Tab-separated table of C-alpha atoms and ligand atoms in Angstrom:
chain	number	residue	atom	x	y	z
A	1	UNK	CA	6.448	149.511	20.471
A	2	UNK	CA	5.334	152.003	23.060
A	3	UNK	CA	1.641	151.873	23.668
A	4	UNK	CA	1.192	148.227	24.671
A	5	UNK	CA	1.568	148.337	28.448
A	6	UNK	CA	0.558	151.760	29.751
A	7	UNK	CA	0.076	150.350	33.248
A	8	UNK	CA	3.738	150.041	34.094
A	9	UNK	CA	4.224	153.666	33.109
A	10	UNK	CA	1.196	154.799	35.125
A	11	UNK	CA	2.514	152.859	38.117
A	12	UNK	CA	5.900	154.532	37.812
A	13	UNK	CA	4.305	157.974	37.506
A	14	UNK	CA	2.266	157.292	40.643
A	15	UNK	CA	5.359	156.103	42.519
A	16	UNK	CA	7.263	159.214	41.469
A	17	UNK	CA	4.361	161.560	42.264
A	18	UNK	CA	4.318	160.157	45.799
A	19	UNK	CA	7.910	161.368	46.253
A	20	UNK	CA	7.405	164.946	45.050
A	21	UNK	CA	6.015	166.251	48.335
A	22	UNK	CA	2.934	168.455	48.678
A	23	UNK	CA	3.015	171.189	46.066
A	24	UNK	CA	5.642	169.423	43.962
A	25	UNK	CA	5.537	169.554	40.161
A	26	UNK	CA	7.935	167.563	37.957
A	27	UNK	CA	8.834	168.611	34.418
A	28	UNK	CA	10.468	166.002	32.173
A	29	UNK	CA	11.356	166.669	28.530
A	30	UNK	CA	12.276	163.955	26.084
A	31	UNK	CA	15.558	164.178	24.175
A	32	UNK	CA	16.261	166.776	21.520
A	33	UNK	CA	16.749	165.801	17.894
A	34	UNK	CA	20.324	166.270	16.665
A	35	UNK	CA	20.975	167.446	13.120
A	36	UNK	CA	23.861	165.719	11.401
A	37	UNK	CA	24.052	168.054	8.434
A	38	UNK	CA	21.496	169.893	6.290
A	39	UNK	CA	18.398	167.648	5.998
A	40	UNK	CA	19.858	164.669	7.882
A	41	UNK	CA	19.441	164.025	11.590
A	42	UNK	CA	21.319	161.535	13.749
A	43	UNK	CA	19.045	158.561	14.488
A	44	UNK	CA	16.581	159.743	17.104
A	45	UNK	CA	16.748	158.248	20.587
A	46	UNK	CA	14.210	159.315	23.231
A	47	UNK	CA	15.268	160.429	26.713
A	48	UNK	CA	15.447	157.512	29.143
A	49	UNK	CA	13.746	159.299	32.082
A	50	UNK	CA	10.906	160.461	29.861
A	51	UNK	CA	10.483	157.006	28.335
A	52	UNK	CA	10.533	155.376	31.773
A	53	UNK	CA	7.482	157.422	32.738
A	54	UNK	CA	5.560	157.375	29.443
A	55	UNK	CA	6.720	154.615	27.077
A	56	UNK	CA	6.481	157.332	24.401
A	57	UNK	CA	9.202	157.543	21.754
A	58	UNK	CA	8.287	160.619	19.682
A	59	UNK	CA	10.516	163.711	19.839
A	60	UNK	CA	9.242	167.151	20.988
A	61	UNK	CA	7.365	165.835	23.972
A	62	UNK	CA	7.211	166.798	27.654
A	63	UNK	CA	5.565	165.366	30.727
A	64	UNK	CA	4.394	167.465	33.662
A	65	UNK	CA	3.557	165.412	36.735
A	66	UNK	CA	1.941	166.874	39.818
A	67	UNK	CA	2.239	165.509	43.357
A	68	UNK	CA	-1.456	164.722	43.212
A	69	UNK	CA	-0.648	162.198	40.466
A	70	UNK	CA	-2.275	164.277	37.733
A	71	UNK	CA	-0.151	164.265	34.612
A	72	UNK	CA	-0.141	166.330	31.457
A	73	UNK	CA	1.591	165.307	28.260
A	74	UNK	CA	2.714	167.791	25.633
A	75	UNK	CA	3.344	166.226	22.240
A	76	UNK	CA	3.538	167.060	18.558
A	77	UNK	CA	0.162	168.012	17.125
A	78	UNK	CA	-1.240	166.047	14.207
A	79	UNK	CA	0.003	167.678	10.994
A	80	UNK	CA	-0.658	165.944	7.691
A	81	UNK	CA	2.121	167.690	5.831
A	82	UNK	CA	4.776	166.981	8.484
A	83	UNK	CA	3.565	163.409	8.805
A	84	UNK	CA	4.070	162.893	5.059
A	85	UNK	CA	7.731	163.844	5.523
A	86	UNK	CA	8.558	162.570	9.002
A	87	UNK	CA	6.006	159.864	9.770
A	88	UNK	CA	3.031	159.206	11.987
A	89	UNK	CA	2.390	161.331	15.061
A	90	UNK	CA	0.217	160.114	17.899
A	91	UNK	CA	-1.143	163.603	18.557
A	92	UNK	CA	-2.760	164.935	21.753
A	93	UNK	CA	-6.196	163.611	20.779
A	94	UNK	CA	-5.102	159.958	20.901
A	95	UNK	CA	-2.444	160.353	23.608
A	96	UNK	CA	-4.786	160.320	26.586
A	97	UNK	CA	-6.057	156.819	25.869
A	98	UNK	CA	-2.867	155.441	24.379
A	99	UNK	CA	-0.590	156.597	27.199
A	100	UNK	CA	-3.010	156.777	30.114
A	101	UNK	CA	-2.213	160.432	30.876
A	102	UNK	CA	-4.869	162.769	32.285
A	103	UNK	CA	-4.451	165.599	29.791
A	104	UNK	CA	-2.594	165.962	26.497
A	105	UNK	CA	-1.829	169.242	24.737
A	106	UNK	CA	0.132	170.322	21.738
A	107	UNK	CA	3.764	171.022	22.548
A	108	UNK	CA	3.215	174.425	20.913
A	109	UNK	CA	1.172	175.327	24.023
A	110	UNK	CA	3.900	174.400	26.516
A	111	UNK	CA	4.836	177.982	27.452
A	112	UNK	CA	1.190	178.828	27.908
A	113	UNK	CA	0.327	175.878	30.188
A	114	UNK	CA	3.438	175.249	32.291
A	115	UNK	CA	3.310	178.563	34.230
A	116	UNK	CA	-0.321	177.758	35.091
A	117	UNK	CA	0.719	174.299	36.308
A	118	UNK	CA	3.453	175.870	38.456
A	119	UNK	CA	1.330	178.662	39.898
A	120	UNK	CA	0.621	178.296	43.634
A	121	UNK	CA	2.867	175.242	43.845
A	122	UNK	CA	5.819	174.833	46.181
A	123	UNK	CA	8.616	172.985	44.379
A	124	UNK	CA	9.576	172.556	40.758
A	125	UNK	CA	11.456	169.314	40.033
A	126	UNK	CA	13.342	168.691	36.802
A	127	UNK	CA	16.429	166.692	35.814
A	128	UNK	CA	19.444	168.928	36.513
A	129	UNK	CA	22.224	169.286	33.950
A	130	UNK	CA	20.810	166.764	31.501
A	131	UNK	CA	19.022	168.808	28.826
A	132	UNK	CA	20.702	171.784	27.220
A	133	UNK	CA	18.674	174.928	27.856
A	134	UNK	CA	16.211	173.326	30.289
A	135	UNK	CA	17.270	175.528	33.205
A	136	UNK	CA	16.543	178.676	31.210
A	137	UNK	CA	13.168	177.300	30.100
A	138	UNK	CA	12.314	176.760	33.766
A	139	UNK	CA	13.558	180.291	34.577
A	140	UNK	CA	11.226	181.641	31.913
A	141	UNK	CA	8.217	179.752	33.321
A	142	UNK	CA	9.003	180.868	36.865
A	143	UNK	CA	9.260	184.450	35.663
A	144	UNK	CA	5.869	184.090	34.020
A	145	UNK	CA	4.445	182.986	37.391
A	146	UNK	CA	6.240	185.877	39.170
A	147	UNK	CA	4.643	188.320	36.776
A	148	UNK	CA	1.375	187.363	38.420
A	149	UNK	CA	2.402	187.645	42.087
A	150	UNK	CA	0.830	191.091	42.345
A	151	UNK	CA	-2.457	189.363	41.583
A	152	UNK	CA	-1.854	187.043	44.542
A	153	UNK	CA	-0.176	184.145	42.696
A	154	UNK	CA	2.461	182.127	44.586
A	155	UNK	CA	5.638	181.109	42.804
A	156	UNK	CA	7.484	177.846	43.630
A	157	UNK	CA	10.326	178.742	45.979
A	158	UNK	CA	12.298	175.524	45.577
A	159	UNK	CA	13.944	173.756	42.667
A	160	UNK	CA	15.013	170.137	43.105
A	161	UNK	CA	16.865	167.604	40.987
A	162	UNK	CA	14.428	165.035	39.626
A	163	UNK	CA	17.316	162.685	38.814
A	164	UNK	CA	17.643	161.850	42.508
A	165	UNK	CA	14.314	160.014	42.959
A	166	UNK	CA	14.232	158.759	39.363
A	167	UNK	CA	17.746	157.311	39.491
A	168	UNK	CA	16.829	155.349	42.573
A	169	UNK	CA	13.662	154.039	40.955
A	170	UNK	CA	15.472	153.075	37.768
A	171	UNK	CA	18.161	151.221	39.687
A	172	UNK	CA	15.788	148.367	40.513
A	173	UNK	CA	14.322	146.851	37.373
A	174	UNK	CA	10.713	145.715	37.572
A	175	UNK	CA	9.472	142.496	35.923
A	176	UNK	CA	8.590	144.329	32.702
A	177	UNK	CA	12.101	145.743	32.417
A	178	UNK	CA	13.793	142.447	33.304
A	179	UNK	CA	11.800	140.700	30.622
A	180	UNK	CA	12.958	143.166	27.943
A	181	UNK	CA	16.551	142.955	29.158
A	182	UNK	CA	16.497	139.157	28.951
A	183	UNK	CA	15.214	139.382	25.374
A	184	UNK	CA	17.846	141.974	24.439
A	185	UNK	CA	20.506	139.670	25.890
A	186	UNK	CA	19.321	136.709	23.846
A	187	UNK	CA	19.620	138.761	20.646
A	188	UNK	CA	23.074	140.062	21.578
A	189	UNK	CA	24.303	136.595	22.520
A	190	UNK	CA	23.141	135.330	19.121
A	191	UNK	CA	25.046	138.152	17.448
A	192	UNK	CA	28.259	137.208	19.264
A	193	UNK	CA	27.825	133.556	18.257
A	194	UNK	CA	27.284	134.604	14.674
A	195	UNK	CA	30.392	136.813	14.637
A	196	UNK	CA	32.545	134.028	16.088
A	197	UNK	CA	31.312	131.476	13.587
A	198	UNK	CA	31.593	133.827	10.620
A	199	UNK	CA	35.143	134.704	11.590
A	200	UNK	CA	36.263	131.063	11.720
A	201	UNK	CA	34.343	130.207	8.576
A	202	UNK	CA	35.832	133.077	6.536
A	203	UNK	CA	39.377	132.287	7.690
A	204	UNK	CA	38.923	128.597	6.860
A	205	UNK	CA	37.742	129.651	3.397
A	206	UNK	CA	40.933	131.684	2.973
A	207	UNK	CA	39.105	135.016	2.890
A	208	UNK	CA	40.473	138.384	3.968
A	209	UNK	CA	38.655	139.052	7.254
A	210	UNK	CA	38.425	142.615	8.525
A	211	UNK	CA	37.002	143.933	11.771
A	212	UNK	CA	34.141	145.524	9.852
A	213	UNK	CA	33.047	142.135	8.501
A	214	UNK	CA	32.363	141.019	12.059
A	215	UNK	CA	30.712	144.344	12.936
A	216	UNK	CA	28.351	143.787	9.984
A	217	UNK	CA	27.394	140.352	11.349
A	218	UNK	CA	26.533	141.905	14.725
A	219	UNK	CA	24.375	144.598	13.155
A	220	UNK	CA	22.619	142.110	10.922
A	221	UNK	CA	21.700	139.891	13.848
A	222	UNK	CA	20.564	142.834	16.022
A	223	UNK	CA	18.280	144.261	13.368
A	224	UNK	CA	16.808	141.015	12.116
A	225	UNK	CA	15.530	140.354	15.626
A	226	UNK	CA	13.912	143.766	15.965
A	227	UNK	CA	16.544	145.675	17.923
A	228	UNK	CA	16.326	149.373	17.106
A	229	UNK	CA	20.061	150.140	17.447
A	230	UNK	CA	23.281	148.957	19.015
A	231	UNK	CA	23.184	150.086	22.676
A	232	UNK	CA	26.631	151.677	22.162
A	233	UNK	CA	29.269	151.741	19.457
A	234	UNK	CA	30.453	148.167	19.011
A	235	UNK	CA	34.081	147.362	19.744
A	236	UNK	CA	35.527	144.797	17.349
A	237	UNK	CA	39.241	144.667	18.048
A	238	UNK	CA	41.628	142.270	16.363
A	239	UNK	CA	44.965	141.380	17.943
A	240	UNK	CA	46.737	144.271	19.685
A	241	UNK	CA	43.736	146.572	19.125
A	242	UNK	CA	42.058	144.742	22.015
A	243	UNK	CA	44.426	146.588	24.360
A	244	UNK	CA	42.760	149.890	23.386
A	245	UNK	CA	39.808	150.014	25.758
A	246	UNK	CA	37.554	152.207	23.616
A	247	UNK	CA	38.651	150.891	20.230
A	248	UNK	CA	35.938	150.947	17.547
A	249	UNK	CA	35.296	148.413	14.828
A	250	UNK	CA	37.574	149.473	12.002
A	251	UNK	CA	39.342	147.947	9.042
A	252	UNK	CA	42.223	146.054	10.651
A	253	UNK	CA	42.804	142.512	9.362
A	254	UNK	CA	41.701	139.634	11.580
A	255	UNK	CA	44.475	137.046	11.487
A	256	UNK	CA	44.596	133.376	12.452
A	257	UNK	CA	46.606	133.003	15.652
A	258	UNK	CA	45.353	136.290	17.129
A	259	UNK	CA	42.464	136.945	19.459
A	260	UNK	CA	39.428	139.063	18.624
A	261	UNK	CA	37.692	141.063	21.337
A	262	UNK	CA	34.074	142.011	20.637
A	263	UNK	CA	32.196	144.257	23.056
A	264	UNK	CA	28.729	144.740	21.581
A	265	UNK	CA	25.122	144.675	22.673
A	266	UNK	CA	21.841	145.679	21.154
A	267	UNK	CA	19.228	148.054	22.460
A	268	UNK	CA	15.760	146.540	22.446
A	269	UNK	CA	12.665	148.625	23.202
A	270	UNK	CA	14.732	151.127	25.135
A	271	UNK	CA	16.915	148.689	27.101
A	272	UNK	CA	20.594	147.917	26.638
A	273	UNK	CA	22.543	144.718	26.722
A	274	UNK	CA	26.319	144.700	27.035
A	275	UNK	CA	28.380	141.601	26.208
A	276	UNK	CA	32.097	141.099	25.641
A	277	UNK	CA	33.664	137.928	24.362
A	278	UNK	CA	37.244	137.305	23.354
A	279	UNK	CA	37.919	134.430	20.984
A	280	UNK	CA	40.700	133.058	18.795
A	281	UNK	CA	40.173	134.246	15.221
A	282	UNK	CA	40.615	130.748	13.778
A	283	UNK	CA	38.809	129.003	16.617
A	284	UNK	CA	41.826	127.591	18.478
A	285	UNK	CA	43.439	129.275	21.517
A	286	UNK	CA	47.228	129.149	21.737
A	287	UNK	CA	48.769	128.111	25.080
A	288	UNK	CA	49.513	131.641	26.399
A	289	UNK	CA	46.157	132.944	25.139
A	290	UNK	CA	44.354	130.127	26.930
A	291	UNK	CA	46.311	130.695	30.170
A	292	UNK	CA	45.402	134.369	30.246
A	293	UNK	CA	41.833	133.685	29.130
A	294	UNK	CA	41.302	131.134	31.886
A	295	UNK	CA	42.643	133.600	34.437
A	296	UNK	CA	40.166	136.278	33.354
A	297	UNK	CA	37.376	133.695	33.392
A	298	UNK	CA	38.333	132.538	36.900
A	299	UNK	CA	38.250	136.161	38.052
A	300	UNK	CA	34.794	136.552	36.510
A	301	UNK	CA	33.620	133.368	38.271
A	302	UNK	CA	34.788	134.862	41.580
A	303	UNK	CA	33.001	138.129	40.839
A	304	UNK	CA	29.785	136.290	39.916
A	305	UNK	CA	29.970	134.308	43.164
A	306	UNK	CA	30.264	137.586	45.089
A	307	UNK	CA	27.154	139.101	43.465
A	308	UNK	CA	23.966	138.752	45.489
A	309	UNK	CA	21.445	140.877	47.337
A	310	UNK	CA	23.029	142.265	50.486
A	311	UNK	CA	26.571	142.291	49.078
A	312	UNK	CA	28.215	145.596	48.142
A	313	UNK	CA	28.618	146.839	44.580
A	314	UNK	CA	32.389	146.753	45.198
A	315	UNK	CA	32.442	143.094	46.311
A	316	UNK	CA	32.539	141.536	42.811
A	317	UNK	CA	35.372	143.891	41.841
A	318	UNK	CA	37.377	143.011	44.914
A	319	UNK	CA	36.799	139.279	44.402
A	320	UNK	CA	37.909	139.614	40.810
A	321	UNK	CA	41.051	141.583	41.652
A	322	UNK	CA	42.112	138.956	44.238
A	323	UNK	CA	42.053	136.258	41.543
A	324	UNK	CA	43.793	138.437	38.954
A	325	UNK	CA	46.536	139.496	41.380
A	326	UNK	CA	47.442	135.899	42.223
A	327	UNK	CA	47.182	134.842	38.573
A	328	UNK	CA	49.463	137.636	37.351
A	329	UNK	CA	52.100	136.418	39.825
A	330	UNK	CA	51.590	132.767	38.868
A	331	UNK	CA	51.899	133.484	35.137
A	332	UNK	CA	55.006	135.651	35.569
A	333	UNK	CA	53.482	138.975	34.484
A	334	UNK	CA	54.257	140.295	37.965
A	335	UNK	CA	57.277	139.194	39.959
A	336	UNK	CA	57.237	138.291	43.666
A	337	UNK	CA	60.748	139.737	44.047
A	338	UNK	CA	59.457	143.137	42.928
A	339	UNK	CA	55.767	143.064	43.827
A	340	UNK	CA	55.536	140.700	46.829
A	341	UNK	CA	52.498	138.491	47.297
A	342	UNK	CA	48.930	138.906	46.004
A	343	UNK	CA	47.943	141.086	48.954
A	344	UNK	CA	50.868	143.438	48.216
A	345	UNK	CA	49.876	143.521	44.543
A	346	UNK	CA	46.371	144.572	45.561
A	347	UNK	CA	47.457	147.173	48.119
A	348	UNK	CA	49.973	148.790	45.756
A	349	UNK	CA	47.619	148.359	42.792
A	350	UNK	CA	50.452	146.690	40.857
A	351	UNK	CA	47.821	144.898	38.764
A	352	UNK	CA	46.691	148.286	37.412
A	353	UNK	CA	48.835	148.345	34.223
A	354	UNK	CA	47.024	145.147	33.175
A	355	UNK	CA	43.572	145.832	34.633
A	356	UNK	CA	42.740	149.518	34.718
A	357	UNK	CA	38.940	149.565	34.738
A	358	UNK	CA	36.275	148.597	37.215
A	359	UNK	CA	34.510	145.238	37.035
A	360	UNK	CA	30.924	146.490	36.890
A	361	UNK	CA	28.504	149.260	36.079
A	362	UNK	CA	24.746	149.478	36.341
A	363	UNK	CA	22.922	148.457	33.174
A	364	UNK	CA	19.413	149.402	32.106
A	365	UNK	CA	17.964	151.854	29.636
A	366	UNK	CA	21.436	153.367	29.351
A	367	UNK	CA	24.448	151.120	28.958
A	368	UNK	CA	26.146	152.901	31.855
A	369	UNK	CA	22.857	153.261	33.628
A	370	UNK	CA	21.964	155.812	36.257
A	371	UNK	CA	22.022	155.059	39.961
A	372	UNK	CA	24.361	156.056	42.750
A	373	UNK	CA	27.264	153.748	43.502
A	374	UNK	CA	27.286	154.987	47.103
A	375	UNK	CA	24.916	153.514	49.685
A	376	UNK	CA	22.465	156.336	50.491
A	377	UNK	CA	21.655	154.963	53.945
A	378	UNK	CA	25.318	155.324	54.934
A	379	UNK	CA	26.162	158.763	53.578
A	380	UNK	CA	28.754	160.482	55.732
A	381	UNK	CA	30.450	157.249	56.846
A	382	UNK	CA	33.576	158.132	54.914
A	383	UNK	CA	37.214	157.160	55.207
A	384	UNK	CA	40.234	158.481	53.353
A	385	UNK	CA	43.132	156.757	51.633
A	386	UNK	CA	46.152	157.870	49.631
A	387	UNK	CA	46.270	156.475	46.151
A	388	UNK	CA	49.573	154.581	45.824
A	389	UNK	CA	50.026	155.568	42.181
A	390	UNK	CA	48.952	159.214	42.038
A	391	UNK	CA	49.418	160.156	45.697
A	392	UNK	CA	45.973	161.779	45.613
A	393	UNK	CA	43.741	161.630	48.669
A	394	UNK	CA	40.667	159.591	47.831
A	395	UNK	CA	37.487	159.637	49.889
A	396	UNK	CA	36.060	156.146	50.297
A	397	UNK	CA	32.300	156.221	50.617
A	398	UNK	CA	30.371	153.060	51.513
A	399	UNK	CA	29.669	151.140	48.336
A	400	UNK	CA	26.058	150.555	47.331
A	401	UNK	CA	24.341	147.541	48.834
A	402	UNK	CA	23.007	145.354	46.020
A	403	UNK	CA	19.288	144.726	46.022
A	404	UNK	CA	17.159	142.224	44.117
A	405	UNK	CA	16.352	143.492	40.638
A	406	UNK	CA	19.452	145.651	40.242
A	407	UNK	CA	21.252	144.839	36.985
A	408	UNK	CA	24.992	145.161	36.597
A	409	UNK	CA	27.704	143.991	34.248
A	410	UNK	CA	30.534	141.730	35.379
A	411	UNK	CA	33.412	142.417	33.032
A	412	UNK	CA	36.974	141.680	34.134
A	413	UNK	CA	39.804	141.911	31.641
A	414	UNK	CA	43.573	141.859	31.167
A	415	UNK	CA	45.409	144.004	28.632
A	416	UNK	CA	49.085	143.273	28.104
A	417	UNK	CA	51.241	145.824	26.359
A	418	UNK	CA	54.825	144.976	25.412
A	419	UNK	CA	57.220	145.576	28.318
A	420	UNK	CA	60.684	144.272	29.110
A	421	UNK	CA	59.605	142.536	32.347
A	422	UNK	CA	56.552	140.820	30.812
A	423	UNK	CA	56.979	137.449	29.029
A	424	UNK	CA	56.848	138.120	25.292
A	425	UNK	CA	54.315	135.307	24.782
A	426	UNK	CA	51.672	137.551	26.388
A	427	UNK	CA	52.458	140.775	24.535
A	428	UNK	CA	49.550	142.495	22.796
A	429	UNK	CA	46.939	140.128	24.196
A	430	UNK	CA	43.789	141.889	25.352
A	431	UNK	CA	40.993	139.875	26.933
A	432	UNK	CA	37.699	140.938	28.452
A	433	UNK	CA	34.744	138.742	29.359
A	434	UNK	CA	31.512	140.580	30.094
A	435	UNK	CA	28.123	139.287	31.166
A	436	UNK	CA	25.000	140.999	32.454
A	437	UNK	CA	23.618	139.969	35.829
A	438	UNK	CA	20.257	140.499	37.525
A	439	UNK	CA	20.752	140.487	41.292
A	440	UNK	CA	18.623	137.880	43.080
A	441	UNK	CA	18.161	137.101	46.768
A	442	UNK	CA	20.763	134.330	46.751
A	443	UNK	CA	23.031	135.238	43.875
A	444	UNK	CA	22.527	136.564	40.389
A	445	UNK	CA	21.012	135.497	37.096
A	446	UNK	CA	23.458	135.785	34.194
A	447	UNK	CA	21.217	136.700	31.294
A	448	UNK	CA	23.890	136.753	28.579
A	449	UNK	CA	25.145	133.172	28.673
A	450	UNK	CA	23.485	132.338	25.358
A	451	UNK	CA	27.003	132.785	24.004
A	452	UNK	CA	29.632	130.414	25.398
A	453	UNK	CA	32.315	131.651	27.713
A	454	UNK	CA	34.366	128.523	28.492
A	455	UNK	CA	37.370	128.285	26.152
A	456	UNK	CA	36.625	124.745	24.958
A	457	UNK	CA	32.970	125.666	24.311
A	458	UNK	CA	33.995	128.680	22.226
A	459	UNK	CA	36.330	126.401	20.235
A	460	UNK	CA	33.529	123.864	19.727
A	461	UNK	CA	31.145	126.586	18.516
A	462	UNK	CA	33.733	127.896	16.078
A	463	UNK	CA	34.378	124.397	14.680
A	464	UNK	CA	30.674	123.857	14.059
B	1	LIG	N1	30.365	148.525	26.420
B	1	LIG	C1	30.660	149.473	27.383
B	1	LIG	C2	31.119	148.867	28.613
B	1	LIG	O1	31.356	147.678	28.662
B	1	LIG	O2	31.211	149.492	29.619
B	2	MN	MN1	30.018	147.159	30.233
B	3	MN	MN1	30.732	146.280	27.168
């Protein structure tokens, strides 16, 4: 999986090296392994920054990149006995060719080599607050350099957060990344279709359908197409469970007449997809379900239309909220006598009890991917507002300007809990519709539409 296209990784290393400044050295560890209990580990997942620069998925590996572009990999040494138990290791001998690095050493020699790589350099870069114990490892290496100052060695005087340049690089997905994300989306869309069809089929056959049955369909479809894992814990929420934002797939019965909300996406070759669909368990929306569904879909359409290079990250959210605010008034979930018009609903955030999350997040190697949501070219252009609900003072910073190749989700929802001033027909309905969008010069490419989103098309799929 990892050693097929070393060029993209070499290009990224070169682009990062150019940002380190003269005398800069970057140190990037991969992720630690996490024991579950005794001889069992949690499934291993590499560190995203490390993978972005190497394409290497083994644990116990480090990359040291110098501003000159020279890079040194530290990886697990070949060890026949360990490989019998834990599997193949690339080993330093093969790593130079396979990964296109300049030098590869055993990770056992890290403490010996890193002080030498830092000696007489100016700045040590590493990702701050991301790897437990990394700061003290760096302290130890700097102390090893300091021990040699009386022999004339210079010790780096600056430490800088490597996340800052890397986050900005990762925000814009290159062609290689976009290609993987499109493929991940196709697999995830197929999994959603399969879950919808299985649900309708099992109910028609009179079977007892549980949330975990649908979760199993998702997993089956992810794995049979080569996805390594789900990109996050799947949400499969039947009926009122859909109103719990971080609900997990559990054992609740899936009943005809109720909606099912599935938020699930696979990870493929290190990249996440993130899709939510909400569908009627038996394949037929009721009137109130359809009304609310169509409102959420209209708000998503507005958000999609507001997504293009040059727009702000906040624009899709604001477009979506305008549609939801008017729709909540039209459907009688909010009352003009109490809440005024749509503009009042927005200003007082009266929609908040029904829509309490943001419309988008960056998507990439991590499902909530890195990247600042504030426009770096406009730092300092702040304004303040008082939050109408909490009374807190909130600093508004200019929202990020979208650029071609950024990938974000567009995921409006409505979650209706029972309340005396809300029509009972809407109680316990939770709906979210989530697609993944690559920003283009004139709009965006929705890469997750391999699963239908229009109510009648979902019904047709579930009849098939
Ligand atoms: N699946 C996580 C999210 O939608 O943000
Ligand atoms: Mn999402
Ligand atoms: Mn999601």
